[in-house]
Coordinates of C-alpha atoms in Angstrom, one line a residue:
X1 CA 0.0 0.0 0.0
X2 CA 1.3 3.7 -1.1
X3 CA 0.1 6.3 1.3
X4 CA 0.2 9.7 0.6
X5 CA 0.8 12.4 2.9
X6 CA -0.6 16.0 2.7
X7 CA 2.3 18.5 3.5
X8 CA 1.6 21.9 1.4
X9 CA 0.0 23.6 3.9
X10 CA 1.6 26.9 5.7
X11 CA 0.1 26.9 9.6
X12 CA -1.2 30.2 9.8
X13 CA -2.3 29.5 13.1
X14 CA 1.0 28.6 14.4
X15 CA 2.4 31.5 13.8
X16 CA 5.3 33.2 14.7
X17 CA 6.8 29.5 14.5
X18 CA 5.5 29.0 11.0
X19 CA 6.8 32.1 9.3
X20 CA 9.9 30.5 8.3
X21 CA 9.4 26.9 8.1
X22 CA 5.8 24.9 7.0
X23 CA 4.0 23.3 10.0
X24 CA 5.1 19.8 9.2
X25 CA 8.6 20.8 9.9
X26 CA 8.2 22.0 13.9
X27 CA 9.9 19.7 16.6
X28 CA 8.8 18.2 18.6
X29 CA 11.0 15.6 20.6
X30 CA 13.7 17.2 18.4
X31 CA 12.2 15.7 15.7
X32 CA 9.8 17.4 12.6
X33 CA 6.1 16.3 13.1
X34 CA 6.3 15.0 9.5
X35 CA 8.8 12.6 10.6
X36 CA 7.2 11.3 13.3
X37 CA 4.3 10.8 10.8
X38 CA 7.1 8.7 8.4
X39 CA 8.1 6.8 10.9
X40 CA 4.8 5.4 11.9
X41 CA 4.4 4.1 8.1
X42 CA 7.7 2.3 8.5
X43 CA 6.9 0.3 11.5
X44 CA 3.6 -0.8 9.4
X45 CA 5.9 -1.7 6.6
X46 CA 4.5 1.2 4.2
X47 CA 7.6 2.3 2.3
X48 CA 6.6 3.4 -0.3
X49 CA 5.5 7.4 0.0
X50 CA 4.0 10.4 -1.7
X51 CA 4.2 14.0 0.2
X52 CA 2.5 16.7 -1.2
X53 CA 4.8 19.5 -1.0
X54 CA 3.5 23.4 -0.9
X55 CA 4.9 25.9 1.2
X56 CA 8.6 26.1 2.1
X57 CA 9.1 22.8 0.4
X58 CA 12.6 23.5 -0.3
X59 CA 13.0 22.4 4.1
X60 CA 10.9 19.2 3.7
X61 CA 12.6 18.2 0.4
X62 CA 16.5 18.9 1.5
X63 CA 15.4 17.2 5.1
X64 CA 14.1 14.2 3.8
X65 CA 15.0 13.6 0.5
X66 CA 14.4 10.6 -1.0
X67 CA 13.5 9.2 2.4
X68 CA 16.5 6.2 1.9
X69 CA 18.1 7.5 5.8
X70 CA 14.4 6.7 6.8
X71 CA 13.9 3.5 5.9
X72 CA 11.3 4.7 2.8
X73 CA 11.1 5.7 -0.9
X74 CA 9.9 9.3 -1.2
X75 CA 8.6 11.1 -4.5
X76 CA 7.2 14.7 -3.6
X77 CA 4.1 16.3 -6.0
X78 CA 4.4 20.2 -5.8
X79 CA 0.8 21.6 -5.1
X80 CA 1.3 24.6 -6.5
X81 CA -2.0 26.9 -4.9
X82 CA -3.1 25.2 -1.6
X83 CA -6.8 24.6 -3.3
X84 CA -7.8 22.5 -0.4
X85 CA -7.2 18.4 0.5
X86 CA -9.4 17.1 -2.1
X87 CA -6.9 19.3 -4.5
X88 CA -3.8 17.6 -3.1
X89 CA -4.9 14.2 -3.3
X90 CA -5.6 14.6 -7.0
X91 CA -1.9 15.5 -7.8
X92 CA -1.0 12.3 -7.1
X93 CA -3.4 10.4 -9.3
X94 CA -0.8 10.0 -12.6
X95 CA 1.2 8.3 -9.8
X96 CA -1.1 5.9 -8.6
X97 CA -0.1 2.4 -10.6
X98 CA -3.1 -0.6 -11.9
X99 CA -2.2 -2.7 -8.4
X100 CA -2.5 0.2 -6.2
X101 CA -6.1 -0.9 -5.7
X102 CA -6.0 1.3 -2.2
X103 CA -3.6 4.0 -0.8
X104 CA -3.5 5.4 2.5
X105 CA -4.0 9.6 3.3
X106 CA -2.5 11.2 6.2
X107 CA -1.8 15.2 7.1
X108 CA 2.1 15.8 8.0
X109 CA 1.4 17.8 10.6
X110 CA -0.3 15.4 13.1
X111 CA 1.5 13.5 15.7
X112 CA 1.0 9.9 15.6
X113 CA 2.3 6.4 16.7
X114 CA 2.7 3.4 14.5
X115 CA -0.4 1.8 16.8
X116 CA -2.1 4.4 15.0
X117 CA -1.5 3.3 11.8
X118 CA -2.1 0.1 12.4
X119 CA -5.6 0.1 13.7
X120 CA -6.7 1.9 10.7
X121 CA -5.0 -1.1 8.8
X122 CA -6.7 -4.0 10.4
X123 CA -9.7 -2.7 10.6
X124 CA -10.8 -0.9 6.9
X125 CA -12.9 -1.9 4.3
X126 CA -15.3 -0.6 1.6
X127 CA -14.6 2.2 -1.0
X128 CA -13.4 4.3 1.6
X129 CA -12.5 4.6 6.0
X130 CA -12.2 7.3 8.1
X131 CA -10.0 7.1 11.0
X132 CA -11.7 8.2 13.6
X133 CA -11.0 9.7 17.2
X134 CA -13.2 10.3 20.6
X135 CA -12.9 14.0 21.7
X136 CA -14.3 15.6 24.3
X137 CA -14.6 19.2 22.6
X138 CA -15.9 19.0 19.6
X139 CA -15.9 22.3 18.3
X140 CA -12.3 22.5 16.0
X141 CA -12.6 19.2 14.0
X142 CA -14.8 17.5 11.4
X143 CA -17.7 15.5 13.4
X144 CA -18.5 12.0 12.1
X145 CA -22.1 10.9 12.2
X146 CA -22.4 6.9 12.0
X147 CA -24.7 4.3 12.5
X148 CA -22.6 1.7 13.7
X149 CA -19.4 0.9 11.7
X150 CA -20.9 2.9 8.5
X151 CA -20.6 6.9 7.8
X152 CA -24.0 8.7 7.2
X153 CA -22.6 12.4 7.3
X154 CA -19.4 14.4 8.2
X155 CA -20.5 17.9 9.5
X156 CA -17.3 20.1 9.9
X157 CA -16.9 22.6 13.1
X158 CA -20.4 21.8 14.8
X159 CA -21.4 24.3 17.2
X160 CA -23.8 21.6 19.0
X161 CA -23.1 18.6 20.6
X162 CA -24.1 15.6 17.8
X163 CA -21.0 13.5 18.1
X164 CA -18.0 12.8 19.9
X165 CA -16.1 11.1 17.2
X166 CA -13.7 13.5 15.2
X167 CA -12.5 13.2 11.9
X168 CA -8.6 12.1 12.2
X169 CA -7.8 13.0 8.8
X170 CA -6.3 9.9 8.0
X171 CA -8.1 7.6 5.2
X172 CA -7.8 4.5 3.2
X173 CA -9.3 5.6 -0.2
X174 CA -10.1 3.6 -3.6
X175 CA -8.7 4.6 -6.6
X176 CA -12.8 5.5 -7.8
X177 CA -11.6 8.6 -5.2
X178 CA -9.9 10.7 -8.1
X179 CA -13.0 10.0 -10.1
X180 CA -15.5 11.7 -7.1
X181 CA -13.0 14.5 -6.3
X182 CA -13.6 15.2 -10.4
X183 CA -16.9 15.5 -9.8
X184 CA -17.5 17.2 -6.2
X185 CA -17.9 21.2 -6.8
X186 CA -15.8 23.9 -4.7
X187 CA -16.9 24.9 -1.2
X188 CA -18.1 27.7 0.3
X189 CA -14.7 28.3 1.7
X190 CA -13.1 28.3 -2.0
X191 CA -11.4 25.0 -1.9
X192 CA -11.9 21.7 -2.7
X193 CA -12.1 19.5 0.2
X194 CA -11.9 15.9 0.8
X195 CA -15.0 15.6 3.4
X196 CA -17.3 17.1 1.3
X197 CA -16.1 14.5 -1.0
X198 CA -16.6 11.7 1.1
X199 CA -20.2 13.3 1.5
X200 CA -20.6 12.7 -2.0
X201 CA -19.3 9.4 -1.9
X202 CA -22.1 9.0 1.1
X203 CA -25.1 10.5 -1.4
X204 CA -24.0 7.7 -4.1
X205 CA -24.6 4.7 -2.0
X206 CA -20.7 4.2 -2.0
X207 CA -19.2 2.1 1.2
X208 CA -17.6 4.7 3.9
X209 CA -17.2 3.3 6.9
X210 CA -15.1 4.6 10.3
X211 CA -12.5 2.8 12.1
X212 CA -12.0 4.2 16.0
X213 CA -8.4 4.6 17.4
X214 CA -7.7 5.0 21.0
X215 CA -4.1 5.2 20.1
X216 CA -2.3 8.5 20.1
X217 CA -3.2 11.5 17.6
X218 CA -2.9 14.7 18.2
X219 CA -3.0 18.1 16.4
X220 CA -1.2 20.8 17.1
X221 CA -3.8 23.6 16.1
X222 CA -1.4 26.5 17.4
X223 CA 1.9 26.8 18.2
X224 CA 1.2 26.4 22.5
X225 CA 0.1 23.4 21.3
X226 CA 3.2 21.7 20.5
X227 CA 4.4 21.7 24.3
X228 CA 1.8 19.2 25.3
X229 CA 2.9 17.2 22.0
X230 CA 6.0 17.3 23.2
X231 CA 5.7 16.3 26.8
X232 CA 3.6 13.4 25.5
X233 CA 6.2 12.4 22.8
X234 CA 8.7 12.3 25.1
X235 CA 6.5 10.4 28.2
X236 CA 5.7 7.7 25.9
X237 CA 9.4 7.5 24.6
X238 CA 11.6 4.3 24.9
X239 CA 14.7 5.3 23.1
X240 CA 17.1 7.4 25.6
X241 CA 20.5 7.4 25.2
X242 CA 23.5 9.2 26.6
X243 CA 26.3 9.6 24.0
X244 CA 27.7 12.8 24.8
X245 CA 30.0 13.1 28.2
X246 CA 28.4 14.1 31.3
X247 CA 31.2 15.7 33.8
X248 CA 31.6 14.1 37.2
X249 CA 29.0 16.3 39.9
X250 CA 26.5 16.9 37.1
X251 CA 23.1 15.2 38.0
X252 CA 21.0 13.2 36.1
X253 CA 17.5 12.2 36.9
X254 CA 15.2 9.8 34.8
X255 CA 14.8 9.4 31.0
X256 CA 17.6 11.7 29.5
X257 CA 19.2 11.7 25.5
X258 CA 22.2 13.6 25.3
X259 CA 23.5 13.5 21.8
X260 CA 27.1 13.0 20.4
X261 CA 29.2 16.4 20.7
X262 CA 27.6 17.4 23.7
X263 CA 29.4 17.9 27.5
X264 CA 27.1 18.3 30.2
X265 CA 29.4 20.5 32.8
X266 CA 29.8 19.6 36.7
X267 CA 27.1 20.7 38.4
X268 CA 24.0 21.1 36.4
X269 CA 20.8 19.1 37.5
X270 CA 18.7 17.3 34.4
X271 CA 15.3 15.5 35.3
X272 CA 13.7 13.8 32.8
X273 CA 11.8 13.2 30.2
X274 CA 14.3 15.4 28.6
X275 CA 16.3 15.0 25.2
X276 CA 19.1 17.6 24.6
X277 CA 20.4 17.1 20.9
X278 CA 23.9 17.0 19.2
X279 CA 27.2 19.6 20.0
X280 CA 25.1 21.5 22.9
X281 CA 26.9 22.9 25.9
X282 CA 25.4 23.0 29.2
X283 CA 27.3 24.8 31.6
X284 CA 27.5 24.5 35.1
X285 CA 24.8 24.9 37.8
X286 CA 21.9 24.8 34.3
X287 CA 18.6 23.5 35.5
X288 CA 16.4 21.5 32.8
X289 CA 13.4 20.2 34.3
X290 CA 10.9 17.7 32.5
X291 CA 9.5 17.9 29.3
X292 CA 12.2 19.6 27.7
X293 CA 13.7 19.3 24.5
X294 CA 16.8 21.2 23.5
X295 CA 18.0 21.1 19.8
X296 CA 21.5 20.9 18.1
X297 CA 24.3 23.4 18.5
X298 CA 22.8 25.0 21.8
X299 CA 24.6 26.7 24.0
X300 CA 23.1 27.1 27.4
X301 CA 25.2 29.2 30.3
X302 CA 25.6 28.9 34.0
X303 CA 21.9 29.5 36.5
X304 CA 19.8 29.0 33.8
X305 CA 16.6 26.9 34.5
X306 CA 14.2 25.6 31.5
X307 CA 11.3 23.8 32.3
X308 CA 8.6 22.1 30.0
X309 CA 10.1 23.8 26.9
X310 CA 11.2 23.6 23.1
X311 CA 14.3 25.2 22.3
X312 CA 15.2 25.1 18.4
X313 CA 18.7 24.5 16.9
X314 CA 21.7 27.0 17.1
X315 CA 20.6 29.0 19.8
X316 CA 22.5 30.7 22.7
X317 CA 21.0 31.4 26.0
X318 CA 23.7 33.2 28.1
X319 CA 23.1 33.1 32.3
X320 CA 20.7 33.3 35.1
X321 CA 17.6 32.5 32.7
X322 CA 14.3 31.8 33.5
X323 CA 12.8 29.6 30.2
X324 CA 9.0 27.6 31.3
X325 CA 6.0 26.7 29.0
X326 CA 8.1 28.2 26.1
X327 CA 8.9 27.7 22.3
X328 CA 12.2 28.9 21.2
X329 CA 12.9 28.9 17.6
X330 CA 16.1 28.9 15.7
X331 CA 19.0 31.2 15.7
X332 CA 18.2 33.0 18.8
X333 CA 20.5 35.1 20.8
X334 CA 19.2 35.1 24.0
X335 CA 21.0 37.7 26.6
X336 CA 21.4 36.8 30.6
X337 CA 18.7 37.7 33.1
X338 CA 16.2 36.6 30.6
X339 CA 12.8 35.5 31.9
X340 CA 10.0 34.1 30.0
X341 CA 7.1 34.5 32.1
X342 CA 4.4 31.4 32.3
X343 CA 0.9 31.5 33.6
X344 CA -2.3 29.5 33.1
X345 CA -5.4 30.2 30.9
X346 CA -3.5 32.9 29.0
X347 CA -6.0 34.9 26.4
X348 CA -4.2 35.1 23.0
X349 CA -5.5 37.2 20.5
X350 CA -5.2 35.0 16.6
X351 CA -7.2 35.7 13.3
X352 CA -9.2 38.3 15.3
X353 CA -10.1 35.8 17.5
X354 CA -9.6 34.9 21.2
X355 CA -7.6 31.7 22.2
X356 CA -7.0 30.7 25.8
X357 CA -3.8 28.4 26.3
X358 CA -3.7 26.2 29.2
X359 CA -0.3 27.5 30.2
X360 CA 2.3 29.4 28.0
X361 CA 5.1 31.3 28.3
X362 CA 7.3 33.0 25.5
X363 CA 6.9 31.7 21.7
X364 CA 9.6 33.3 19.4
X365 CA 10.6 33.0 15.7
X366 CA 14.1 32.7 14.6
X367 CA 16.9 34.8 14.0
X368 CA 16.0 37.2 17.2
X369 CA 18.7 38.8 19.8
X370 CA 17.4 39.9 22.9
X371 CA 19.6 42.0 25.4
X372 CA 19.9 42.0 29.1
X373 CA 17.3 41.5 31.4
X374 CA 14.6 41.2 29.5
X375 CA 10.9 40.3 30.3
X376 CA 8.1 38.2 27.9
X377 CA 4.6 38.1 29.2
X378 CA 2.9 35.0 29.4
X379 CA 1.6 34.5 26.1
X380 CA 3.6 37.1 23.9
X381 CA 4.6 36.2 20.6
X382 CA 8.2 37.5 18.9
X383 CA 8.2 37.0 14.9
X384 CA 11.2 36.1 13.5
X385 CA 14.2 38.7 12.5
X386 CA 13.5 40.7 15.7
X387 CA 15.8 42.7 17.9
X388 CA 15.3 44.1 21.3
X389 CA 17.2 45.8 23.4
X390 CA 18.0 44.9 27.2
X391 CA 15.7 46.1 29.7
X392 CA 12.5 45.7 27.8
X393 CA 9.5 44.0 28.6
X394 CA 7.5 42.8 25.6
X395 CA 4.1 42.1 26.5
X396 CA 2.3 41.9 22.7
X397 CA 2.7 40.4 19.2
X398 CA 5.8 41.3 17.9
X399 CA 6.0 41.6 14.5
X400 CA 8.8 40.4 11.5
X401 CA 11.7 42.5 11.6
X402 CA 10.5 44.9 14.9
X403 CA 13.5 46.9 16.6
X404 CA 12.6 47.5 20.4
X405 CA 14.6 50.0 21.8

């Protein structure tokens, strides 16, 4: 079975992390979501791939390239104007040989286990399945209405209670899909979308049927949501190693990775579940508390504590930080007395919207140098390219390229 994933999309709504890099391509567990995603296809002995590639496709295609260091054959489709998910899985039709009598649809930029993937195996039939998820709060995904193992309506973003089973986005199709995406006019919304699709399939008598997981999927609608990713990743993680050197009087607690490259100085106290990544420096009397994940190339000096964070690749926080609840992204220059303020039930302001985060601190961009002592609200986002100078407090949205001085 071929499976194709859908990877064209930009993340508005994770913003400022997705300014620079597509959705699929944020870490989490130091790895890109779409990897994650690869990897569950693996272990279910899917090798054969199709991403559909969109925005800043240049980072997926020179990351993965022809998938052979993962264990898969990749061939990427360029969607060229992100028309919607019915759109993207047409591209892929020409590719789509006699045998492939079914092929597999996933998004990139959901996390997932190979568990995942494999219930949706055993269990499909007919011309199409919808993997399927229990949710609590309905209100942000595609509702599936069903009368027992078959599909009688999808209804997207219900503002009533009819259902609690969500829409994964993950599907086993037929090739008659390509024939029904043909013939299944735009939306309302100006795109073509693969559940109004499926709707069709449901008006002509065709077979849809729904296939519940209890294994892990999760989407990480904004960017605070990637922390709780994250500390789930790395809770449900077997595969810690220490391979860098850890000086004698530095304290280790629990499930730690330390990659190749990297010295972890007398002193510091690590607690796990925590993976620090390849040629990182961690200097004496450094505090990194659970659910943290520190990239490659990081530099982190002396009284610094980070707690349930994500810090990106190539960054440099200097001493007596204070980093919690926090996404920091690549490149940063991050100057001493830094503290990233955390709170619960913080009210972020998105698409004219209001959003409330269970807990957040600080979520930056890349390529930003921040001075001495500086303060981030709870919540406050820092686009990429910024500068600001020491002894500000930034308490709002900053947008690409701001100067605060």
């Amino acid at each position: 079975m071929k499976a194709v994933i859908l990877a064209a999309g930009e993340g508005v709504r994770c913003r400022p992390l997705t300014a620079t890099r597509s959705k699929v391509m944020l870490p989490v567990a130091n790895k890109p979501i779409l990897e994650h995603v690869i990897d569950s296809l693996a272990k279910n002995d899917i090798k054969d791939i199709i991403i559909v590639v969109g925005y800043e496709r240049e980072r997926i295609m020179n990351y993965f390239e022809d998938g052979i260091n993962f264990g898969v054959n990749i061939i990427y489709v360029h969607q060229k104007a992100q028309l919607g998910t019915a759109h993207a899985i047409k591209q892929v039709a020409e590719l789509m040989e006699q045998d492939d009598k079914e092929f597999m649809v996933l998004n990139g930029d959901n996390v997932i286990e190979p568990r995942t993937i494999k219930d949706l195996i055993d269990k499909h039939s007919g011309n199409a399945t919808i993997l399927t998820t229990k949710r609590e709060h309905i209100s942000r995904y595609g509702v599936i209405i069903a009368s027992g193992k078959k599909v009688t309506k999808i209804i997207e973003k219900p503002t009533i209670e009819l259902s609690h089973l969500i829409n994964t986005g993950i599907y086993i199709f037929d090739q008659n899909i390509f024939d029904i995406i043909e013939h299944t006019p735009i939306s309302q919304l100006g795109e073509y979308a693969i559940t109004d699709t499926i709707q069709k399939m449901i008006e002509n008598d065709m077979e849809v049927d729904h296939v519940v997981t209890r294994s892990l999927w999760r989407d990480a609608v904004y960017a605070w949501d990637l922390l709780k990713d994250n500390s789930v990743i790395l809770g449900r993680s077997e595969n810690y190693k220490i391979e860098g050197t850890v000086e004698e009087g530095a304290v280790i607690h629990g499930n730690v990775s330390i990659g190749s490259n990297t010295i972890i100085r007398s002193g510091s106290y690590i607690v796990g579940p925590a993976i620090i990544g390849e040629n990182c420096e961690i200097a004496p009397n450094v505090v990194i508390l659970p659910s943290t994940t520190i990239g490659n190339n990081v530099s982190i000096e002396s009284f610094t504590q980070i707690q349930n964070s994500i810090i990106m690749n190539n960054t440099r926080i200097r001493s007596h930080g204070s980093i919690s609840n926090s996404v920091i992204g690549l490149n940063n220059l991050i100057g001493p007395y830094f503290v990233a303020e955390d709170r619960e039930n913080v009210k972020i302001e998105m698409e004219e919207e209001i959003h409330v985060a269970e807990k957040v601190g600080a979520l930056t961009g890349d390529d930003i140098t921040i001075g001495h002592r500086v303060l981030v609200k709870a919540g406050s986002m820092i686009s990429h390219n910024c500068q600001i100078e020491s002894g500000k407090t930034i308490s709002r949205v900053l947008p690409e390229n701001s100067i605060v001085v």
